C-alpha positions as YAML, in Angstrom:
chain: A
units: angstrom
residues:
- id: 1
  name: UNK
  ca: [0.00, 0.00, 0.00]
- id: 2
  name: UNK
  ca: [1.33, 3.36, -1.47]
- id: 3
  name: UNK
  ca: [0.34, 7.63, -0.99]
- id: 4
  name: UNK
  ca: [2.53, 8.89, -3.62]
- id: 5
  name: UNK
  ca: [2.50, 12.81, -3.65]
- id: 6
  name: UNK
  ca: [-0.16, 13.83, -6.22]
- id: 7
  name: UNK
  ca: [0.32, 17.05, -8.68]
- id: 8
  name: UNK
  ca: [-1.44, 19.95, -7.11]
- id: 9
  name: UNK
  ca: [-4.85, 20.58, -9.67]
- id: 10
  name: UNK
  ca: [-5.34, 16.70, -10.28]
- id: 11
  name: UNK
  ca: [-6.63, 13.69, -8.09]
- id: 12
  name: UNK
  ca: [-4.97, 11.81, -10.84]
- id: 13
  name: UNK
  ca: [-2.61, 13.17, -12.92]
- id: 14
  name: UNK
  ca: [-2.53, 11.75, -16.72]
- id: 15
  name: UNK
  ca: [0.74, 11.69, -17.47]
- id: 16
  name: UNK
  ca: [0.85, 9.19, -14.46]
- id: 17
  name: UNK
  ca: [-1.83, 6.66, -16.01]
- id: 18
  name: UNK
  ca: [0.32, 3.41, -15.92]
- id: 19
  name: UNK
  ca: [0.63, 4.29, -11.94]
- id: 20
  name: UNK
  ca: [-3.46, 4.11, -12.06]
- id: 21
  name: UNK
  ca: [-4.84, 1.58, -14.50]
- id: 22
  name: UNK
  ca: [-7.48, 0.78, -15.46]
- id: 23
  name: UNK
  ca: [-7.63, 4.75, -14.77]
- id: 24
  name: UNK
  ca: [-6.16, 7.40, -16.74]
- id: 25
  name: UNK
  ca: [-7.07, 10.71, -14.99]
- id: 26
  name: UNK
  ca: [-9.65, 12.80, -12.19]
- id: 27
  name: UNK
  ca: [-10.17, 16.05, -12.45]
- id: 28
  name: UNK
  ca: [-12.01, 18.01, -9.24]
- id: 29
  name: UNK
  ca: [-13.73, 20.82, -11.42]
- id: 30
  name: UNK
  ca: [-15.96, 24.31, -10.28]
- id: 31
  name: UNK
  ca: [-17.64, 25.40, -13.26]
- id: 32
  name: UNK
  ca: [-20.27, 27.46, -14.26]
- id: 33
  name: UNK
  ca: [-22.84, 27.38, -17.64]
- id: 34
  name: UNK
  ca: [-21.20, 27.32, -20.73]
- id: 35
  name: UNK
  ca: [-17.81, 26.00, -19.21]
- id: 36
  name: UNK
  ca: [-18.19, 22.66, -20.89]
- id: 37
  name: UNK
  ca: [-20.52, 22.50, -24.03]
- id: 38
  name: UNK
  ca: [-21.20, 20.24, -26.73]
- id: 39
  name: UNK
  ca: [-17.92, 17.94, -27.06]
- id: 40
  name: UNK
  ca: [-16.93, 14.53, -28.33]
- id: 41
  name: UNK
  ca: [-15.42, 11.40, -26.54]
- id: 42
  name: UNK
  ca: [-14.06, 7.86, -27.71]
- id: 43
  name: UNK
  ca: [-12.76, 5.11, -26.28]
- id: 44
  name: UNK
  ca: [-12.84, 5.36, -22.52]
- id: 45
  name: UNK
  ca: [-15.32, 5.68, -20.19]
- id: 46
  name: UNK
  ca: [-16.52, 8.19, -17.53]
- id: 47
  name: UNK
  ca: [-17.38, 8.72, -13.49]
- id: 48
  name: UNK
  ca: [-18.86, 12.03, -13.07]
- id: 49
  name: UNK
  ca: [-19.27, 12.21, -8.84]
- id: 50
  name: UNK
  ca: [-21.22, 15.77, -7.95]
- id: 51
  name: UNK
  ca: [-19.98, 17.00, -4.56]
- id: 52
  name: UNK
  ca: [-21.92, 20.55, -4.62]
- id: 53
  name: UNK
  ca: [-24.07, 22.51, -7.03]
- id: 54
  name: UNK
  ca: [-26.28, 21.49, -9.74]
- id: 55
  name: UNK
  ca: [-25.09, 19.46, -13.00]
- id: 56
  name: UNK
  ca: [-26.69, 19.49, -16.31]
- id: 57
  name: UNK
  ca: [-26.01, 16.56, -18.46]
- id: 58
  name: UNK
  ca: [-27.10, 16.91, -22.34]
- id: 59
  name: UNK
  ca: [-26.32, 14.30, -24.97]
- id: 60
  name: UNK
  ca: [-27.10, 14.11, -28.27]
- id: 61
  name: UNK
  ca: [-28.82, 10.83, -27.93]
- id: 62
  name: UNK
  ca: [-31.46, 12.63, -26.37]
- id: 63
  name: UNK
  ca: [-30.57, 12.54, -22.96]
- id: 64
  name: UNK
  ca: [-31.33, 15.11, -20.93]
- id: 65
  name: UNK
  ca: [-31.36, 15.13, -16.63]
- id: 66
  name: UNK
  ca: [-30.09, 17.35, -13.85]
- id: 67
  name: UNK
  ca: [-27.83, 15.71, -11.15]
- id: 68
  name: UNK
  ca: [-27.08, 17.12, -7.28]
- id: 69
  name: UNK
  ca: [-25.22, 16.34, -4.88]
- id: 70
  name: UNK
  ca: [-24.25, 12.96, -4.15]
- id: 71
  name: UNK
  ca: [-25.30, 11.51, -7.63]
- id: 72
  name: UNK
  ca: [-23.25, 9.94, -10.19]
- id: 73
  name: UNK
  ca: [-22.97, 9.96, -14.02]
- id: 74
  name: UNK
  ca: [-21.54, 7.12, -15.45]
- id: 75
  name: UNK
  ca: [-21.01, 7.63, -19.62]
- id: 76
  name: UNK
  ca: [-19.51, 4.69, -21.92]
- id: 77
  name: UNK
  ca: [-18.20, 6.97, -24.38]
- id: 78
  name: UNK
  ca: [-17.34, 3.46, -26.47]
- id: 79
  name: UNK
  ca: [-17.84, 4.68, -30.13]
- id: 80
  name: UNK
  ca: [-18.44, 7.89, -30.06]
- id: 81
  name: UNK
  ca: [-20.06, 10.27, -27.81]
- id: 82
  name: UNK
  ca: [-21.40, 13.45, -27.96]
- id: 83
  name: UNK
  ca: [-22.57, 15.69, -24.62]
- id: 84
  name: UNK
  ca: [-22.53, 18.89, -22.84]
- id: 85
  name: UNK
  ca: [-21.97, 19.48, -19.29]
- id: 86
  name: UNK
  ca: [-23.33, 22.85, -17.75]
- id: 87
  name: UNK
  ca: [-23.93, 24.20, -14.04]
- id: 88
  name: UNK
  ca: [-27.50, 24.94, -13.94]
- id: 89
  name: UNK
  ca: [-28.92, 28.14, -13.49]
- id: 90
  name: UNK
  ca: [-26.32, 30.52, -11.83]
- id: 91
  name: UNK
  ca: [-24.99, 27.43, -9.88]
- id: 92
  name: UNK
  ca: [-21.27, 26.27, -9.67]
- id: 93
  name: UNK
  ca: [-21.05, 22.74, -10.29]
- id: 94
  name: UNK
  ca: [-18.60, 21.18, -8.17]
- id: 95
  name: UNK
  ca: [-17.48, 17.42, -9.80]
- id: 96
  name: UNK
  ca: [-15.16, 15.05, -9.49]
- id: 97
  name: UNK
  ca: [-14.75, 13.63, -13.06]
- id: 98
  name: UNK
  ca: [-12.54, 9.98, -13.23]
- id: 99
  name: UNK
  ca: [-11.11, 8.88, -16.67]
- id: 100
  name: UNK
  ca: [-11.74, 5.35, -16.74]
- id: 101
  name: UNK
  ca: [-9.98, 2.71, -19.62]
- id: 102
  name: UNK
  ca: [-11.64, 0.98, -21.83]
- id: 103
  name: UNK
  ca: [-9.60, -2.50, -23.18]
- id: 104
  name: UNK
  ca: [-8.79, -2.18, -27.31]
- id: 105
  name: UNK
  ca: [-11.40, -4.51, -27.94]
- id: 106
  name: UNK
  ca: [-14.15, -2.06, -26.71]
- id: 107
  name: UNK
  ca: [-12.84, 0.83, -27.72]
- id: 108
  name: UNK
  ca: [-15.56, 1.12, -30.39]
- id: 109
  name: UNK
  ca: [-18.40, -0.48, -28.21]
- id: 110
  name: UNK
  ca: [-22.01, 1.52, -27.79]
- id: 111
  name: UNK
  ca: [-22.21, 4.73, -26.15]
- id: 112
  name: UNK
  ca: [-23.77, 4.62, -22.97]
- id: 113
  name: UNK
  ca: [-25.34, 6.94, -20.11]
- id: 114
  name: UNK
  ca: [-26.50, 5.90, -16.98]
- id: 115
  name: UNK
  ca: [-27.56, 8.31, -14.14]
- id: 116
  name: UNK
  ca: [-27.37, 7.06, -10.55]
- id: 117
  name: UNK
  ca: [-28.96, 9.01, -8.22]
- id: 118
  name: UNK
  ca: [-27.78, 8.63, -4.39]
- id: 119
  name: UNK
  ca: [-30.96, 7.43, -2.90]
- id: 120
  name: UNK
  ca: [-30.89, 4.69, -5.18]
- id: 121
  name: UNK
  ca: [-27.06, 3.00, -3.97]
- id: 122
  name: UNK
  ca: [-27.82, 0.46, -1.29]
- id: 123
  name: UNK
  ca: [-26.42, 1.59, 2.33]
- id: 124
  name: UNK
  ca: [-24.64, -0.39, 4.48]
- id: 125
  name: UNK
  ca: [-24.63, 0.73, 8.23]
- id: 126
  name: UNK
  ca: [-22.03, 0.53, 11.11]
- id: 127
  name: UNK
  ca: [-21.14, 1.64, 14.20]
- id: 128
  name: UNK
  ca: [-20.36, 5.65, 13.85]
- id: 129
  name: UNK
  ca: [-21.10, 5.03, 9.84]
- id: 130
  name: UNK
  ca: [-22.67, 3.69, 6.86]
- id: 131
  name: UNK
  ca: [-21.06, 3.00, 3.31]
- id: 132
  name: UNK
  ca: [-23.12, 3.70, 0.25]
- id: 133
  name: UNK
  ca: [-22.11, 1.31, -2.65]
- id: 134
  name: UNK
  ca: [-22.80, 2.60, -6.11]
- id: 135
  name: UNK
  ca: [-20.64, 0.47, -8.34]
- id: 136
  name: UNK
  ca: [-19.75, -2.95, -7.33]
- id: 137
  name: UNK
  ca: [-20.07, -6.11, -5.02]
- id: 138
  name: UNK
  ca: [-19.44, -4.36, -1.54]
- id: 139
  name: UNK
  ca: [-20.27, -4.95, 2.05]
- id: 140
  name: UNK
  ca: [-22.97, -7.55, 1.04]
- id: 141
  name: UNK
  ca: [-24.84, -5.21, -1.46]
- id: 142
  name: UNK
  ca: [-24.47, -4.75, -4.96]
- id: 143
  name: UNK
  ca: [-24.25, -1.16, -6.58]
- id: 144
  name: UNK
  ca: [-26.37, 0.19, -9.24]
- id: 145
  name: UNK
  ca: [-23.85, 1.20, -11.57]
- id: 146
  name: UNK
  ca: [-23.24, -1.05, -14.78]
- id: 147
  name: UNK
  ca: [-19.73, -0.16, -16.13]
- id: 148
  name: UNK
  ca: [-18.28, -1.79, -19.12]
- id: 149
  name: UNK
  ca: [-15.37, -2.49, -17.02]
- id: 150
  name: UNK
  ca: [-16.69, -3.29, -13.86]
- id: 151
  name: UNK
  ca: [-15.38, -1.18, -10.68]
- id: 152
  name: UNK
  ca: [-15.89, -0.64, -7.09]
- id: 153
  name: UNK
  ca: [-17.62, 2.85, -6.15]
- id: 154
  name: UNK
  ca: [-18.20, 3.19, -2.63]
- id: 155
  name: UNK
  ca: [-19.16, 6.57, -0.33]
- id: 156
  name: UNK
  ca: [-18.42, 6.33, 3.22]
- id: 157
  name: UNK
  ca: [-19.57, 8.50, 5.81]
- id: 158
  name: UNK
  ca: [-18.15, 8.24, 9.78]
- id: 159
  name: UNK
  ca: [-18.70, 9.83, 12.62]
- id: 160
  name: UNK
  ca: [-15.49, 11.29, 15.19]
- id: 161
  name: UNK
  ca: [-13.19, 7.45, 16.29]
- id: 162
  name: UNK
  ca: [-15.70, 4.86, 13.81]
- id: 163
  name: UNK
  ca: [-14.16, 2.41, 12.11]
- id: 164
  name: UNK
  ca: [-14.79, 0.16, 9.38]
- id: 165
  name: UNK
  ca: [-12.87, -2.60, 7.06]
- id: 166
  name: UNK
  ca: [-14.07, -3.05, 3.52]
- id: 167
  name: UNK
  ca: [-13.13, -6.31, 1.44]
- id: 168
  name: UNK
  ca: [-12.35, -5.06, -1.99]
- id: 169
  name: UNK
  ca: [-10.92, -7.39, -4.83]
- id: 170
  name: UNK
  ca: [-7.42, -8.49, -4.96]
- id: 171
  name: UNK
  ca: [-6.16, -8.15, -8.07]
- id: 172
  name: UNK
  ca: [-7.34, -4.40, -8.26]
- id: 173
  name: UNK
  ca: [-5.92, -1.14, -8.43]
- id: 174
  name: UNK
  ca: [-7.36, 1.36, -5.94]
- id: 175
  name: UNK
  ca: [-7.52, 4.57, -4.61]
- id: 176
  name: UNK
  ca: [-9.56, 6.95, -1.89]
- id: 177
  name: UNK
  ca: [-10.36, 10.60, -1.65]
- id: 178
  name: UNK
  ca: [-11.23, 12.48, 1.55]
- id: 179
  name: UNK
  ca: [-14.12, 14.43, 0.55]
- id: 180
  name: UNK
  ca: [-14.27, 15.96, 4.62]
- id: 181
  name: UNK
  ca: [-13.31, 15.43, 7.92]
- id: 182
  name: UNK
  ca: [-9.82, 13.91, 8.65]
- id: 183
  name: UNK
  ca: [-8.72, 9.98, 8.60]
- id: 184
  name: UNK
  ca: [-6.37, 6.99, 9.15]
- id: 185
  name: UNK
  ca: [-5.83, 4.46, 6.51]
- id: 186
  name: UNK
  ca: [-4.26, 0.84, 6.31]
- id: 187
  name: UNK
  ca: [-2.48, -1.28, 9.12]
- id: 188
  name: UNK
  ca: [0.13, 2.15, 9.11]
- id: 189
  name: UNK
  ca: [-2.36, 4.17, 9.88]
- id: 190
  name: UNK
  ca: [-1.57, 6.48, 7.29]
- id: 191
  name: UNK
  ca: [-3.26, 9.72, 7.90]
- id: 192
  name: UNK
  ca: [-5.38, 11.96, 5.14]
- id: 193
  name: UNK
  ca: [-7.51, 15.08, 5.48]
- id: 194
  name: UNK
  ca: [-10.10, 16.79, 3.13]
- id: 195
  name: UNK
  ca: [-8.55, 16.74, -0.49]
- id: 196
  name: UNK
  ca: [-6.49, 14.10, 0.22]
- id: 197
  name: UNK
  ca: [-5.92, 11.49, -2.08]
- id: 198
  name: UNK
  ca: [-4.05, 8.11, -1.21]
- id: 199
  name: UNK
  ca: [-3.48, 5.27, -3.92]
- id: 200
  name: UNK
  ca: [-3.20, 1.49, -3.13]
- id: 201
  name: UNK
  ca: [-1.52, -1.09, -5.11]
- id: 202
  name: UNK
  ca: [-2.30, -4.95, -4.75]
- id: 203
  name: UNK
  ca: [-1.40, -7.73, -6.69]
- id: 204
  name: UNK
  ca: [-2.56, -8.06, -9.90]
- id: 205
  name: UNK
  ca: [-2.91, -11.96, -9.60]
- id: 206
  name: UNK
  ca: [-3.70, -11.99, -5.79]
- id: 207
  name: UNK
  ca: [-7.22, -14.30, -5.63]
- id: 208
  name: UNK
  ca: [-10.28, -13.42, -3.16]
- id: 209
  name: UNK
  ca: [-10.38, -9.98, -1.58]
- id: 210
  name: UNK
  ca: [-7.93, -7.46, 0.16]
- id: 211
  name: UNK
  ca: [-8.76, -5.69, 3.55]
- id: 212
  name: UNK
  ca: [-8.79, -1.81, 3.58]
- id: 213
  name: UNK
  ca: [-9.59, -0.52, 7.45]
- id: 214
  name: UNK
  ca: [-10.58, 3.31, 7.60]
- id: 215
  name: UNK
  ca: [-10.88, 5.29, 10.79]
- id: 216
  name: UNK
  ca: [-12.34, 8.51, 11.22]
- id: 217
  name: UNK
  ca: [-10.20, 11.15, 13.29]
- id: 218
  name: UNK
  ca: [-12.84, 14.08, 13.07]
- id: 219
  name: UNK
  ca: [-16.77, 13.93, 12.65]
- id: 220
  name: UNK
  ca: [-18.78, 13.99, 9.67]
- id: 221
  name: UNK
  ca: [-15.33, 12.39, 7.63]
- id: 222
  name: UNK
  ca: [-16.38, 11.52, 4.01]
- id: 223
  name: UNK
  ca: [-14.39, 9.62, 1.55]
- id: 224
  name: UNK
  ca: [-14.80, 7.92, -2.14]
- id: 225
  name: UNK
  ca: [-12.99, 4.49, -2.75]
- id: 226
  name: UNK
  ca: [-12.90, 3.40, -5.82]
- id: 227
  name: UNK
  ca: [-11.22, 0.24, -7.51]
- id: 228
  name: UNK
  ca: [-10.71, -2.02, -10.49]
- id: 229
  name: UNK
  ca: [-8.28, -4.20, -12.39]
- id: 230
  name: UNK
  ca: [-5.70, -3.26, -14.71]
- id: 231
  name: UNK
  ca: [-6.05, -3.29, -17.98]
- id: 232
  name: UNK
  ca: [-2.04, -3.71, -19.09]
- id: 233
  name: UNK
  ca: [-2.36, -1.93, -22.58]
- id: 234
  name: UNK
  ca: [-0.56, 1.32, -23.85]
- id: 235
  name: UNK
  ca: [-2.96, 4.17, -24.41]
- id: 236
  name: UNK
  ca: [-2.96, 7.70, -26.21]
- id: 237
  name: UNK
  ca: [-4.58, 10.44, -23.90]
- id: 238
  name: UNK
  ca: [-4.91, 13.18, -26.56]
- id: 239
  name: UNK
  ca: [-7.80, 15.70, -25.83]
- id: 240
  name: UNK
  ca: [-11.28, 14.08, -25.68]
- id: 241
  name: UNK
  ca: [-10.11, 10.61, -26.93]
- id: 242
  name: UNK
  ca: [-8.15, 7.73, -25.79]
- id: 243
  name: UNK
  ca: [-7.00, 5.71, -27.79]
- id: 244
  name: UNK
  ca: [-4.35, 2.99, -28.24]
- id: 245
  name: UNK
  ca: [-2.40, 4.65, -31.14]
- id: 246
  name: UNK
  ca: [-2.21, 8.03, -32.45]
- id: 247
  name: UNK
  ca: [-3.66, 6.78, -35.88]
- id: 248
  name: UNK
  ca: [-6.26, 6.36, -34.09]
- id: 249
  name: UNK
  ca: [-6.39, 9.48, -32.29]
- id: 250
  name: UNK
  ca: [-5.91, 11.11, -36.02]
- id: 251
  name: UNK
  ca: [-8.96, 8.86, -36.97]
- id: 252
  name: UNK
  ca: [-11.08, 10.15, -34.20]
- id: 253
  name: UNK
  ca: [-11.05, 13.67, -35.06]
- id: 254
  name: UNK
  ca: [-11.49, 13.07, -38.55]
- id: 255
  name: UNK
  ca: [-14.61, 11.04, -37.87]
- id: 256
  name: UNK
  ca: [-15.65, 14.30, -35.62]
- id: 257
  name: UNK
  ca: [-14.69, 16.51, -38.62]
- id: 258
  name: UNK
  ca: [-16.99, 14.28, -40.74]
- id: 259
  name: UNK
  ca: [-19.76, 14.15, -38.88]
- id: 260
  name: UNK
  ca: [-20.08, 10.36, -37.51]
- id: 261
  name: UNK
  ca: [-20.27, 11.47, -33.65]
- id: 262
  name: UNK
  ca: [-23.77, 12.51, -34.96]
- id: 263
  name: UNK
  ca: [-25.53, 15.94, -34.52]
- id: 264
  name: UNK
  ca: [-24.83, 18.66, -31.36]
- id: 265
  name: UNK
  ca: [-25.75, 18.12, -27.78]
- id: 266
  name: UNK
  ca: [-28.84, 20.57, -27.84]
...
């Protein structure tokens, strides 16, 4: 278990993707209307987690919703995806966006959206605390969320001195981020306050599940965990795609150019 400094503006930096696979990047955003409109995406997915404000989502599939605090966006861009994402109103949107891969064989699968709206994660409760699973096999429950990938997604919430161990798979790559409050991680006890971000590595070919023990030094202590397995393949990060090659990144803004991401997100 690892907490490697992280670059001041990212959770995740991109250039350090082979650190973090199967993820590339996250980006903690505040934006307003207009900040993000209608854009493309290929070949990776998306985890869109809103911490405060009110966020739009438009896509040019015809999906339209408004998502606040403590929902999630999941997006397959797959193929080729088209969308806008706008604070609503005079709100500020604040979002933590994750970058997630997508293996070369799915690279060009369906575009997908699927909203998941906190009341609708299962909650597991403990002493001083509750976990709320939205992606996942966690803690007895299984999350809403239906990646192409699959991943872990879990929210927990602990009061001042709770404690709690989650079983997460083995073999996968994983990493928290203190949303509030202040806390100790692992056997080292490992300490991270609000903003904090801590990676940990596992084996990639351990079997069954790995322990990870949390305990709350302050009340009202929030923090994401999310997980999944590597995916072991080079990648291109260039702009809204991410691809395997940069022919194919040349490809994917010619098929923008072209018109075969389909019409604007109106």
């Amino acid at each position: 278990m690892g907490f490697p400094a992280i670059q001041k503006g990212w959770v995740l930096p991109p250039e350090r993707w082979k650190e973090f696979d199967p993820f590339i990047l996250m980006a903690e955003d505040w934006f307003k209307k207009g900040t993000f409109p209608d854009h493309p995406h290929r070949g990776f997915q998306t985890v869109t987690y809103v911490i405060d404000g009110r966020l739009e989502h438009i896509d040019n599939g015809g999906g339209r919703d408004i998502l606040e605090p403590g929902d999630v966006q999941y997006m397959n861009a797959g193929w080729a995806a088209r969308h806008a994402e706008d604070g609503v109103e005079n709100d500020i949107a604040h979002t933590l966006q994750l970058w997630l891969n997508l293996p070369k064989e799915q690279k060009k699968s369906e575009t997908i959206y699927q909203n998941v709206y906190g009341e609708e994660a299962p909650v597991v409760s403990f002493r001083g605390g509750s976990v709320k699973v939205f992606s996942g096999s966690l803690a007895g429950v299984q999350g809403p969320l239906d990646s192409i990938v699959p991943i872990t997604l879990s929210e927990w919430t602990m009061a001042e001195d709770a404690e709690y161990t989650l079983n997460i798979p083995g073999n996968h790559q994983a990493f928290l981020y203190v949303l509030a409050g202040d806390i100790e991680v692992g056997e080292n006890k490992a300490g991270l306050k609000k903003h904090g971000v801590g990676t940990l590595t596992f084996n990639e070919d351990e079997e069954g599940e790995s322990e990870l023990k949390i305990k709350a030094n302050q009340r009202r202590s929030k923090v994401l965990v999310y997980s999944g397995a590597p995916i072991r393949e080079d990648i291109v990060p260039h702009g809204p795609f991410v691809m395997n090659t940069m022919e194919e990144i040349k490809e994917a803004y010619a098929d923008f150019r072209k018109g075969k991401f389909g019409p604007p997100a109106v």
